[in-house]
DNA sequence: TCTAATGTCTCTAGCAACTAGAGGTTCAAG
DNA sequence: CTTGAACCTCTAGTTGCTAGAGACATTAGA
């Protein structure tokens, strides 16, 4: 049985984060020692590793909750999990496209900086003047980047 | 003079967001009408447009605060603004690299989904088993993606 | 066996960057 | 003059944690 600290180091997830996951129901309530400290077995260890990997891949905790409930009932179709991953891929490609545009814009801004005074600095100017922007962006263009 | 609603539509920033920006000091306190409603001139309009563009480019509100304080004193060197933009570019490229790795991983997961039952679904498996992951990731690998 | 250090407990509050809603006031059009 | 949209302030919620206070548990060394 692992203490929360050992679980933390083994899974690469911080201690308060583990407690947080328990609080929101992503992890089951842990067993307790005689002195009320949390104790974990390998099942929770695996579950936590699953969560960490999913987080690293950009899944929200809600998506992870769905994936976990799927894997808790493994006899059904894979289609739902597949669906979640595909939605995730769409979101990732969306973010990628926006970030690439952003990279180009920043490169342009920096290239145009003449190292004079701010009065003629394009970094400021580009941000203040839409006409200089170089790419089209509209109001609904940045939900969370 | 614009009301907050007109400013909102013109600048493409939602009404509560404008009030929020005022509250945290990004926008100056607005003039008020006889009936206590906010009124804006073109100066605030420009400032708000600046903020929106900077947000769309991924600058944090803190970075924007810095940029605004720079542009409020335009007789100094451009270097500071340049510096902020460059730091931003580094962060953007970082996010890009991670997102590209993530895209590849998701593509691989989806390609491997055999459309069977979850018991042998790779989407679940890949997330639970580090060995199948295909790329190296360590614990300090995802500050905000 | 005692003690000191480290680990753990619960609880509250905070972060970014907003968004949503309640309950009330003001303004503009018909 | 009335109606309805737009505005006001205030509080609380969102996501995914992180930080700190103050108290209890455990463990390693003297």
mmCIF file of C-alpha atoms (C1' of nucleotides) in Angstrom:
data_model
loop_
_atom_site.group_PDB
_atom_site.id
_atom_site.type_symbol
_atom_site.label_atom_id
_atom_site.label_comp_id
_atom_site.label_asym_id
_atom_site.label_seq_id
_atom_site.Cartn_x
_atom_site.Cartn_y
_atom_site.Cartn_z
ATOM 1 C CA UNK A 1 0.000 0.000 0.000
ATOM 2 C CA UNK A 2 1.321 3.435 -0.974
ATOM 3 C CA UNK A 3 0.977 6.666 0.953
ATOM 4 C CA UNK A 4 -0.185 9.677 -0.982
ATOM 5 C CA UNK A 5 3.376 10.998 -1.219
ATOM 6 C CA UNK A 6 4.708 7.816 -2.756
ATOM 7 C CA UNK A 7 1.782 7.610 -5.128
ATOM 8 C CA UNK A 8 2.486 11.212 -6.065
ATOM 9 C CA UNK A 9 6.115 10.520 -6.901
ATOM 10 C CA UNK A 10 5.359 7.274 -8.709
ATOM 11 C CA UNK A 11 2.552 8.641 -10.847
ATOM 12 C CA UNK A 12 4.035 12.081 -11.372
ATOM 13 C CA UNK A 13 0.966 13.862 -10.023
ATOM 14 C CA UNK A 14 1.194 16.321 -7.153
ATOM 15 C CA UNK A 15 -0.257 15.457 -3.765
ATOM 16 C CA UNK A 16 -2.907 18.207 -3.654
ATOM 17 C CA UNK A 17 -3.929 17.257 -7.170
ATOM 18 C CA UNK A 18 -4.556 13.668 -6.090
ATOM 19 C CA UNK A 19 -6.738 14.883 -3.242
ATOM 20 C CA UNK A 20 -8.501 17.184 -5.680
ATOM 21 C CA UNK A 21 -9.211 14.277 -8.038
ATOM 22 C CA UNK A 22 -10.677 12.331 -5.162
ATOM 23 C CA UNK A 23 -12.800 15.310 -4.168
ATOM 24 C CA UNK A 24 -14.329 15.662 -7.628
ATOM 25 C CA UNK A 25 -14.861 11.921 -7.902
ATOM 26 C CA UNK A 26 -12.257 11.050 -10.529
ATOM 27 C CA UNK A 27 -10.539 8.811 -8.017
ATOM 28 C CA UNK A 28 -12.444 6.661 -5.512
ATOM 29 C CA UNK A 29 -12.253 7.548 -1.845
ATOM 30 C CA UNK A 30 -9.000 6.145 -0.562
ATOM 31 C CA UNK A 31 -8.644 3.605 2.199
ATOM 32 C CA UNK A 32 -7.267 5.074 5.400
ATOM 33 C CA UNK A 33 -4.561 4.003 7.811
ATOM 34 C CA UNK A 34 -5.163 3.814 11.567
ATOM 35 C CA UNK A 35 -3.984 7.423 11.691
ATOM 36 C CA UNK A 36 -6.394 8.552 8.961
ATOM 37 C CA UNK A 37 -3.844 8.806 6.179
ATOM 38 C CA UNK A 38 -4.748 7.767 2.655
ATOM 39 C CA UNK A 39 -3.511 4.433 1.348
ATOM 40 C CA UNK A 40 -3.498 3.339 -2.269
ATOM 41 C CA UNK A 41 -3.197 0.081 -4.175
ATOM 42 C CA UNK A 42 -2.175 -0.571 -7.747
ATOM 43 C CA UNK A 43 -5.696 -0.085 -9.119
ATOM 44 C CA UNK A 44 -5.729 3.561 -8.108
ATOM 45 C CA UNK A 45 -2.148 3.860 -9.290
ATOM 46 C CA UNK A 46 -3.213 2.709 -12.778
ATOM 47 C CA UNK A 47 -6.233 4.961 -12.778
ATOM 48 C CA UNK A 48 -4.106 7.955 -11.852
ATOM 49 C CA UNK A 49 -1.574 7.163 -14.550
ATOM 50 C CA UNK A 50 -4.411 6.962 -17.041
ATOM 51 C CA UNK A 51 -5.601 10.386 -15.913
ATOM 52 C CA UNK A 52 -2.164 11.910 -16.163
ATOM 53 C CA UNK A 53 -1.590 10.653 -19.669
ATOM 54 C CA UNK A 54 -4.985 11.866 -20.759
ATOM 55 C CA UNK A 55 -4.305 15.291 -19.256
ATOM 56 C CA UNK A 56 -0.976 15.432 -21.069
ATOM 57 C CA UNK A 57 -2.854 14.741 -24.271
ATOM 58 C CA UNK A 58 -5.090 17.709 -23.589
ATOM 59 C CA UNK A 59 -8.271 15.902 -22.549
ATOM 60 C CA UNK A 60 -10.453 17.857 -20.154
ATOM 61 C CA UNK A 61 -11.350 16.275 -16.840
ATOM 62 C CA UNK A 62 -14.882 15.837 -18.135
ATOM 63 C CA UNK A 63 -13.649 13.886 -21.163
ATOM 64 C CA UNK A 64 -11.482 11.817 -18.849
ATOM 65 C CA UNK A 65 -14.461 11.155 -16.631
ATOM 66 C CA UNK A 66 -16.262 9.800 -19.698
ATOM 67 C CA UNK A 67 -13.304 7.680 -20.741
ATOM 68 C CA UNK A 68 -13.010 6.254 -17.251
ATOM 69 C CA UNK A 69 -16.674 5.367 -17.089
ATOM 70 C CA UNK A 70 -16.239 3.665 -20.445
ATOM 71 C CA UNK A 71 -13.263 1.673 -19.274
ATOM 72 C CA UNK A 72 -15.190 0.756 -16.136
ATOM 73 C CA UNK A 73 -17.664 -1.094 -18.368
ATOM 74 C CA UNK A 74 -15.365 -2.656 -20.957
ATOM 75 C CA UNK A 75 -17.890 -4.858 -22.703
ATOM 76 C CA UNK A 76 -19.432 -2.201 -24.868
ATOM 77 C CA UNK A 77 -18.435 -0.740 -28.203
ATOM 78 C CA UNK A 78 -15.225 1.159 -28.614
ATOM 79 C CA UNK A 79 -17.053 3.766 -30.707
ATOM 80 C CA UNK A 80 -17.663 6.150 -27.814
ATOM 81 C CA UNK A 81 -14.019 6.292 -26.808
ATOM 82 C CA UNK A 82 -13.090 6.689 -30.431
ATOM 83 C CA UNK A 83 -15.548 9.551 -30.653
ATOM 84 C CA UNK A 84 -14.000 11.364 -27.710
ATOM 85 C CA UNK A 85 -10.527 11.012 -29.164
ATOM 86 C CA UNK A 86 -11.704 12.317 -32.526
ATOM 87 C CA UNK A 87 -13.359 15.353 -30.986
ATOM 88 C CA UNK A 88 -10.123 15.942 -29.143
ATOM 89 C CA UNK A 89 -8.164 15.766 -32.386
ATOM 90 C CA UNK A 90 -10.429 18.349 -34.007
ATOM 91 C CA UNK A 91 -9.903 20.695 -31.062
ATOM 92 C CA UNK A 92 -6.155 20.176 -31.207
ATOM 93 C CA UNK A 93 -6.003 20.950 -34.927
ATOM 94 C CA UNK A 94 -8.048 24.039 -34.319
ATOM 95 C CA UNK A 95 -5.645 25.271 -31.687
ATOM 96 C CA UNK A 96 -2.722 24.431 -33.961
ATOM 97 C CA UNK A 97 -4.077 26.509 -36.820
ATOM 98 C CA UNK A 98 -4.602 29.484 -34.559
ATOM 99 C CA UNK A 99 -1.190 29.192 -33.001
ATOM 100 C CA UNK A 100 0.507 29.016 -36.392
ATOM 101 C CA UNK A 101 -1.212 32.235 -37.487
ATOM 102 C CA UNK A 102 -0.148 33.755 -34.223
ATOM 103 C CA UNK A 103 3.457 32.698 -34.698
ATOM 104 C CA UNK A 104 3.585 34.354 -38.101
ATOM 105 C CA UNK A 105 2.058 37.516 -36.734
ATOM 106 C CA UNK A 106 4.545 37.733 -33.880
ATOM 107 C CA UNK A 107 7.460 37.112 -36.235
ATOM 108 C CA UNK A 108 6.229 39.931 -38.399
ATOM 109 C CA UNK A 109 5.838 42.240 -35.429
ATOM 110 C CA UNK A 110 9.332 41.566 -34.211
ATOM 111 C CA UNK A 111 10.877 41.884 -37.660
ATOM 112 C CA UNK A 112 9.277 45.278 -38.043
ATOM 113 C CA UNK A 113 10.555 46.613 -34.747
ATOM 114 C CA UNK A 114 13.084 49.209 -35.845
ATOM 115 C CA UNK A 115 14.712 49.446 -32.405
ATOM 116 C CA UNK A 116 13.778 53.084 -32.212
ATOM 117 C CA UNK A 117 11.485 54.613 -29.610
ATOM 118 C CA UNK A 118 8.083 53.236 -28.803
ATOM 119 C CA UNK A 119 6.475 56.072 -30.729
ATOM 120 C CA UNK A 120 7.316 54.264 -33.946
ATOM 121 C CA UNK A 121 7.420 50.702 -32.637
ATOM 122 C CA UNK A 122 5.365 48.351 -34.740
ATOM 123 C CA UNK A 123 4.774 45.942 -31.857
ATOM 124 C CA UNK A 124 2.544 48.534 -30.295
ATOM 125 C CA UNK A 125 1.192 49.769 -33.576
ATOM 126 C CA UNK A 126 0.216 46.379 -34.924
ATOM 127 C CA UNK A 127 -1.803 45.656 -31.818
ATOM 128 C CA UNK A 128 -3.578 48.997 -31.907
ATOM 129 C CA UNK A 129 -4.379 49.112 -35.586
ATOM 130 C CA UNK A 130 -6.415 46.398 -37.152
ATOM 131 C CA UNK A 131 -5.417 47.346 -40.704
ATOM 132 C CA UNK A 132 -1.803 46.410 -40.044
ATOM 133 C CA UNK A 133 -2.745 43.050 -38.693
ATOM 134 C CA UNK A 134 -2.112 41.073 -41.832
ATOM 135 C CA UNK A 135 -4.556 38.316 -41.114
ATOM 136 C CA UNK A 136 -8.290 38.246 -40.700
ATOM 137 C CA UNK A 137 -9.587 37.611 -37.245
ATOM 138 C CA UNK A 138 -13.105 38.055 -36.015
ATOM 139 C CA UNK A 139 -14.670 38.411 -32.616
ATOM 140 C CA UNK A 140 -15.434 34.724 -32.116
ATOM 141 C CA UNK A 141 -11.885 33.825 -32.905
ATOM 142 C CA UNK A 142 -10.296 32.927 -29.629
ATOM 143 C CA UNK A 143 -12.165 30.685 -27.240
ATOM 144 C CA UNK A 144 -9.240 29.727 -25.028
ATOM 145 C CA UNK A 145 -6.726 29.728 -27.879
ATOM 146 C CA UNK B 1 -19.725 59.281 -26.764
ATOM 147 C CA UNK B 2 -20.482 55.565 -26.876
ATOM 148 C CA UNK B 3 -22.491 53.554 -24.409
ATOM 149 C CA UNK B 4 -20.973 50.332 -23.195
ATOM 150 C CA UNK B 5 -23.160 48.285 -25.545
ATOM 151 C CA UNK B 6 -22.046 50.223 -28.604
ATOM 152 C CA UNK B 7 -18.432 50.049 -27.521
ATOM 153 C CA UNK B 8 -18.902 46.327 -27.066
ATOM 154 C CA UNK B 9 -20.213 45.833 -30.581
ATOM 155 C CA UNK B 10 -17.655 48.142 -32.157
ATOM 156 C CA UNK B 11 -14.648 46.660 -30.419
ATOM 157 C CA UNK B 12 -15.853 43.061 -30.420
ATOM 158 C CA UNK B 13 -15.513 42.689 -26.652
ATOM 159 C CA UNK B 14 -18.415 41.611 -24.484
ATOM 160 C CA UNK B 15 -20.038 44.061 -22.094
ATOM 161 C CA UNK B 16 -19.155 42.237 -18.848
ATOM 162 C CA UNK B 17 -15.592 41.873 -20.093
ATOM 163 C CA UNK B 18 -15.304 45.636 -20.558
ATOM 164 C CA UNK B 19 -16.517 46.181 -17.017
ATOM 165 C CA UNK B 20 -14.069 43.533 -15.847
ATOM 166 C CA UNK B 21 -11.197 45.296 -17.599
ATOM 167 C CA UNK B 22 -12.161 48.505 -15.871
ATOM 168 C CA UNK B 23 -12.339 46.726 -12.531
ATOM 169 C CA UNK B 24 -8.817 45.353 -12.835
ATOM 170 C CA UNK B 25 -7.471 48.664 -14.076
ATOM 171 C CA UNK B 26 -6.768 47.815 -17.703
ATOM 172 C CA UNK B 27 -9.252 50.438 -18.761
ATOM 173 C CA UNK B 28 -9.617 53.770 -16.943
ATOM 174 C CA UNK B 29 -12.788 54.409 -14.989
ATOM 175 C CA UNK B 30 -15.380 55.490 -17.501
ATOM 176 C CA UNK B 31 -17.174 58.794 -17.480
ATOM 177 C CA UNK B 32 -20.786 58.503 -16.455
ATOM 178 C CA UNK B 33 -24.004 59.894 -17.846
ATOM 179 C CA UNK B 34 -26.511 61.725 -15.640
ATOM 180 C CA UNK B 35 -28.124 58.340 -15.022
ATOM 181 C CA UNK B 36 -24.831 56.686 -14.013
ATOM 182 C CA UNK B 37 -24.229 54.824 -17.242
ATOM 183 C CA UNK B 38 -20.731 54.479 -18.640
ATOM 184 C CA UNK B 39 -19.708 56.659 -21.583
ATOM 185 C CA UNK B 40 -16.652 56.139 -23.743
ATOM 186 C CA UNK B 41 -14.646 58.205 -26.197
ATOM 187 C CA UNK B 42 -12.340 57.127 -28.979
ATOM 188 C CA UNK B 43 -9.311 56.877 -26.687
ATOM 189 C CA UNK B 44 -10.863 54.044 -24.696
ATOM 190 C CA UNK B 45 -12.100 52.552 -27.926
ATOM 191 C CA UNK B 46 -8.513 52.387 -29.236
ATOM 192 C CA UNK B 47 -7.229 51.014 -25.965
ATOM 193 C CA UNK B 48 -9.841 48.293 -25.958
ATOM 194 C CA UNK B 49 -9.064 47.362 -29.550
ATOM 195 C CA UNK B 50 -5.409 47.127 -28.604
ATOM 196 C CA UNK B 51 -6.315 44.805 -25.749
ATOM 197 C CA UNK B 52 -8.478 42.621 -27.932
ATOM 198 C CA UNK B 53 -5.789 42.198 -30.565
ATOM 199 C CA UNK B 54 -3.197 41.409 -27.949
ATOM 200 C CA UNK B 55 -5.513 38.813 -26.377
ATOM 201 C CA UNK B 56 -6.088 37.256 -29.773
ATOM 202 C CA UNK B 57 -2.337 36.998 -30.124
ATOM 203 C CA UNK B 58 -2.159 35.102 -26.850
ATOM 204 C CA UNK B 59 -0.745 37.809 -24.613
ATOM 205 C CA UNK B 60 -1.765 37.517 -20.980
ATOM 206 C CA UNK B 61 -3.486 40.447 -19.356
ATOM 207 C CA UNK B 62 -0.298 41.062 -17.390
ATOM 208 C CA UNK B 63 1.763 41.308 -20.580
ATOM 209 C CA UNK B 64 -0.890 43.617 -21.999
ATOM 210 C CA UNK B 65 -0.708 45.743 -18.890
ATOM 211 C CA UNK B 66 3.027 46.097 -19.508
ATOM 212 C CA UNK B 67 2.567 46.923 -23.165
ATOM 213 C CA UNK B 68 -0.041 49.537 -22.306
ATOM 214 C CA UNK B 69 2.190 51.173 -19.734
ATOM 215 C CA UNK B 70 4.899 51.264 -22.382
ATOM 216 C CA UNK B 71 2.651 52.861 -24.947
ATOM 217 C CA UNK B 72 1.523 55.356 -22.301
ATOM 218 C CA UNK B 73 5.118 56.659 -22.218
ATOM 219 C CA UNK B 74 6.095 56.508 -25.880
ATOM 220 C CA UNK B 75 9.420 58.336 -25.651
ATOM 221 C CA UNK B 76 11.457 55.428 -24.407
ATOM 222 C CA UNK B 77 13.154 52.581 -26.191
ATOM 223 C CA UNK B 78 11.211 50.054 -28.146
ATOM 224 C CA UNK B 79 13.362 47.292 -26.694
ATOM 225 C CA UNK B 80 10.987 46.452 -23.851
ATOM 226 C CA UNK B 81 8.020 45.950 -26.142
ATOM 227 C CA UNK B 82 10.206 43.954 -28.459
ATOM 228 C CA UNK B 83 11.243 41.830 -25.501
ATOM 229 C CA UNK B 84 7.664 41.074 -24.545
ATOM 230 C CA UNK B 85 6.804 40.070 -28.095
ATOM 231 C CA UNK B 86 9.833 37.807 -28.279
ATOM 232 C CA UNK B 87 8.999 36.066 -25.023
ATOM 233 C CA UNK B 88 5.519 35.590 -26.387
ATOM 234 C CA UNK B 89 6.906 34.040 -29.559
ATOM 235 C CA UNK B 90 8.955 31.561 -27.551
ATOM 236 C CA UNK B 91 5.884 30.538 -25.575
ATOM 237 C CA UNK B 92 3.870 30.159 -28.756
ATOM 238 C CA UNK B 93 6.481 27.942 -30.384
ATOM 239 C CA UNK B 94 6.588 25.859 -27.249
ATOM 240 C CA UNK B 95 2.851 25.339 -27.308
ATOM 241 C CA UNK B 96 3.038 24.560 -31.013
ATOM 242 C CA UNK B 97 5.608 21.820 -30.533
ATOM 243 C CA UNK B 98 3.568 20.185 -27.810
ATOM 244 C CA UNK B 99 0.376 20.395 -29.779
ATOM 245 C CA UNK B 100 1.995 18.808 -32.834
ATOM 246 C CA UNK B 101 3.216 15.867 -30.743
ATOM 247 C CA UNK B 102 -0.265 15.605 -29.311
ATOM 248 C CA UNK B 103 -1.854 15.615 -32.757
ATOM 249 C CA UNK B 104 0.345 12.735 -33.861
ATOM 250 C CA UNK B 105 -0.443 10.782 -30.725
ATOM 251 C CA UNK B 106 -4.176 11.221 -31.165
ATOM 252 C CA UNK B 107 -3.988 10.230 -34.817
ATOM 253 C CA UNK B 108 -2.160 7.096 -33.811
ATOM 254 C CA UNK B 109 -4.698 6.299 -31.113
ATOM 255 C CA UNK B 110 -7.603 6.688 -33.498
ATOM 256 C CA UNK B 111 -5.930 4.707 -36.274
ATOM 257 C CA UNK B 112 -5.391 1.827 -33.867
ATOM 258 C CA UNK B 113 -8.986 1.717 -32.704
ATOM 259 C CA UNK B 114 -10.146 -1.617 -34.098
ATOM 260 C CA UNK B 115 -13.844 -0.787 -33.631
ATOM 261 C CA UNK B 116 -14.212 -3.773 -31.366
ATOM 262 C CA UNK B 117 -15.211 -3.600 -27.719
ATOM 263 C CA UNK B 118 -13.532 -1.330 -25.222
ATOM 264 C CA UNK B 119 -11.709 -4.279 -23.746
ATOM 265 C CA UNK B 120 -9.297 -4.156 -26.673
ATOM 266 C CA UNK B 121 -9.653 -0.478 -27.565
ATOM 267 C CA UNK B 122 -6.287 1.199 -27.958
ATOM 268 C CA UNK B 123 -7.637 4.630 -27.059
ATOM 269 C CA UNK B 124 -8.097 3.390 -23.533
ATOM 270 C CA UNK B 125 -5.019 1.228 -23.567
ATOM 271 C CA UNK B 126 -2.649 3.910 -24.776
ATOM 272 C CA UNK B 127 -3.737 6.203 -21.979
ATOM 273 C CA UNK B 128 -3.346 3.548 -19.316
ATOM 274 C CA UNK B 129 -0.037 2.123 -20.375
ATOM 275 C CA UNK B 130 2.970 4.325 -20.675
ATOM 276 C CA UNK B 131 4.912 1.800 -22.766
ATOM 277 C CA UNK B 132 2.460 2.144 -25.631
ATOM 278 C CA UNK B 133 2.725 5.871 -25.622
ATOM 279 C CA UNK B 134 5.180 6.229 -28.456
ATOM 280 C CA UNK B 135 6.678 9.490 -27.325
ATOM 281 C CA UNK B 136 8.574 10.466 -24.220
ATOM 282 C CA UNK B 137 6.818 12.735 -21.811
ATOM 283 C CA UNK B 138 7.873 13.576 -18.319
ATOM 284 C CA UNK B 139 6.102 14.992 -15.304
ATOM 285 C CA UNK B 140 7.023 18.620 -15.969
ATOM 286 C CA UNK B 141 5.687 18.361 -19.472
ATOM 287 C CA UNK B 142 2.412 20.155 -19.485
ATOM 288 C CA UNK B 143 2.166 23.530 -17.789
ATOM 289 C CA UNK B 144 -1.134 24.606 -19.374
ATOM 290 C CA UNK B 145 -0.429 22.942 -22.726
ATOM 291 C "C1'" DT C 1 12.735 5.912 24.361
ATOM 292 C "C1'" DC C 2 12.629 10.441 23.098
ATOM 293 C "C1'" DT C 3 12.866 13.955 19.789
ATOM 294 C "C1'" DA C 4 13.064 16.298 15.591
ATOM 295 C "C1'" DA C 5 11.996 16.323 10.952
ATOM 296 C "C1'" DT C 6 9.159 15.216 7.577
ATOM 297 C "C1'" DG C 7 4.715 13.788 5.878
ATOM 298 C "C1'" DT C 8 -0.044 14.052 6.129
ATOM 299 C "C1'" DC C 9 -4.662 15.841 7.486
ATOM 300 C "C1'" DT C 10 -8.635 19.371 6.707
ATOM 301 C "C1'" DC C 11 -9.995 23.737 5.523
ATOM 302 C "C1'" DT C 12 -10.034 28.104 3.256
ATOM 303 C "C1'" DA C 13 -8.634 31.143 -0.185
ATOM 304 C "C1'" DG C 14 -6.444 32.284 -4.469
ATOM 305 C "C1'" DC C 15 -4.989 32.168 -9.613
ATOM 306 C "C1'" DA C 16 -6.519 33.545 -14.839
ATOM 307 C "C1'" DA C 17 -9.949 35.469 -17.458
ATOM 308 C "C1'" DC C 18 -13.836 35.707 -17.652
ATOM 309 C "C1'" DT C 19 -19.358 34.261 -17.591
ATOM 310 C "C1'" DA C 20 -23.973 34.053 -15.625
ATOM 311 C "C1'" DG C 21 -27.643 35.518 -12.940
ATOM 312 C "C1'" DA C 22 -30.470 38.330 -9.617
ATOM 313 C "C1'" DG C 23 -32.780 42.348 -8.794
ATOM 314 C "C1'" DG C 24 -33.093 47.055 -9.779
ATOM 315 C "C1'" DT C 25 -32.619 51.601 -12.783
ATOM 316 C "C1'" DT C 26 -32.382 54.331 -17.083
ATOM 317 C "C1'" DC C 27 -33.075 55.242 -21.719
ATOM 318 C "C1'" DA C 28 -35.196 55.390 -26.392
ATOM 319 C "C1'" DA C 29 -38.955 54.292 -29.445
ATOM 320 C "C1'" DG C 30 -43.720 54.282 -30.448
ATOM 321 C "C1'" DC D 1 -46.610 57.457 -21.229
ATOM 322 C "C1'" DT D 2 -45.587 53.034 -21.501
ATOM 323 C "C1'" DT D 3 -42.942 49.223 -22.764
ATOM 324 C "C1'" DG D 4 -38.876 46.798 -23.514
ATOM 325 C "C1'" DA D 5 -34.153 46.859 -24.228
ATOM 326 C "C1'" DA D 6 -30.040 48.214 -22.292
ATOM 327 C "C1'" DC D 7 -27.776 49.433 -18.341
ATOM 328 C "C1'" DC D 8 -26.365 49.282 -13.213
ATOM 329 C "C1'" DT D 9 -24.132 46.643 -9.005
ATOM 330 C "C1'" DC D 10 -23.346 42.603 -6.686
ATOM 331 C "C1'" DT D 11 -22.443 37.840 -5.920
ATOM 332 C "C1'" DA D 12 -21.178 33.451 -7.312
ATOM 333 C "C1'" DG D 13 -19.617 30.077 -10.689
ATOM 334 C "C1'" DT D 14 -16.308 28.157 -14.177
ATOM 335 C "C1'" DT D 15 -11.607 24.911 -14.915
ATOM 336 C "C1'" DG D 16 -7.840 22.732 -12.937
ATOM 337 C "C1'" DC D 17 -5.494 23.223 -9.970
ATOM 338 C "C1'" DT D 18 -1.944 25.748 -6.167
ATOM 339 C "C1'" DA D 19 -0.731 27.788 -1.649
ATOM 340 C "C1'" DG D 20 -1.043 28.379 3.077
ATOM 341 C "C1'" DA D 21 -2.560 27.738 8.055
ATOM 342 C "C1'" DG D 22 -2.687 25.001 11.949
ATOM 343 C "C1'" DA D 23 -2.944 20.358 13.715
ATOM 344 C "C1'" DC D 24 -1.949 15.310 13.785
ATOM 345 C "C1'" DA D 25 0.983 10.983 12.184
ATOM 346 C "C1'" DT D 26 5.004 8.666 11.120
ATOM 347 C "C1'" DT D 27 9.783 7.648 10.853
ATOM 348 C "C1'" DA D 28 14.856 8.087 11.483
ATOM 349 C "C1'" DG D 29 18.422 9.046 14.367
ATOM 350 C "C1'" DA D 30 20.627 9.928 19.130
#
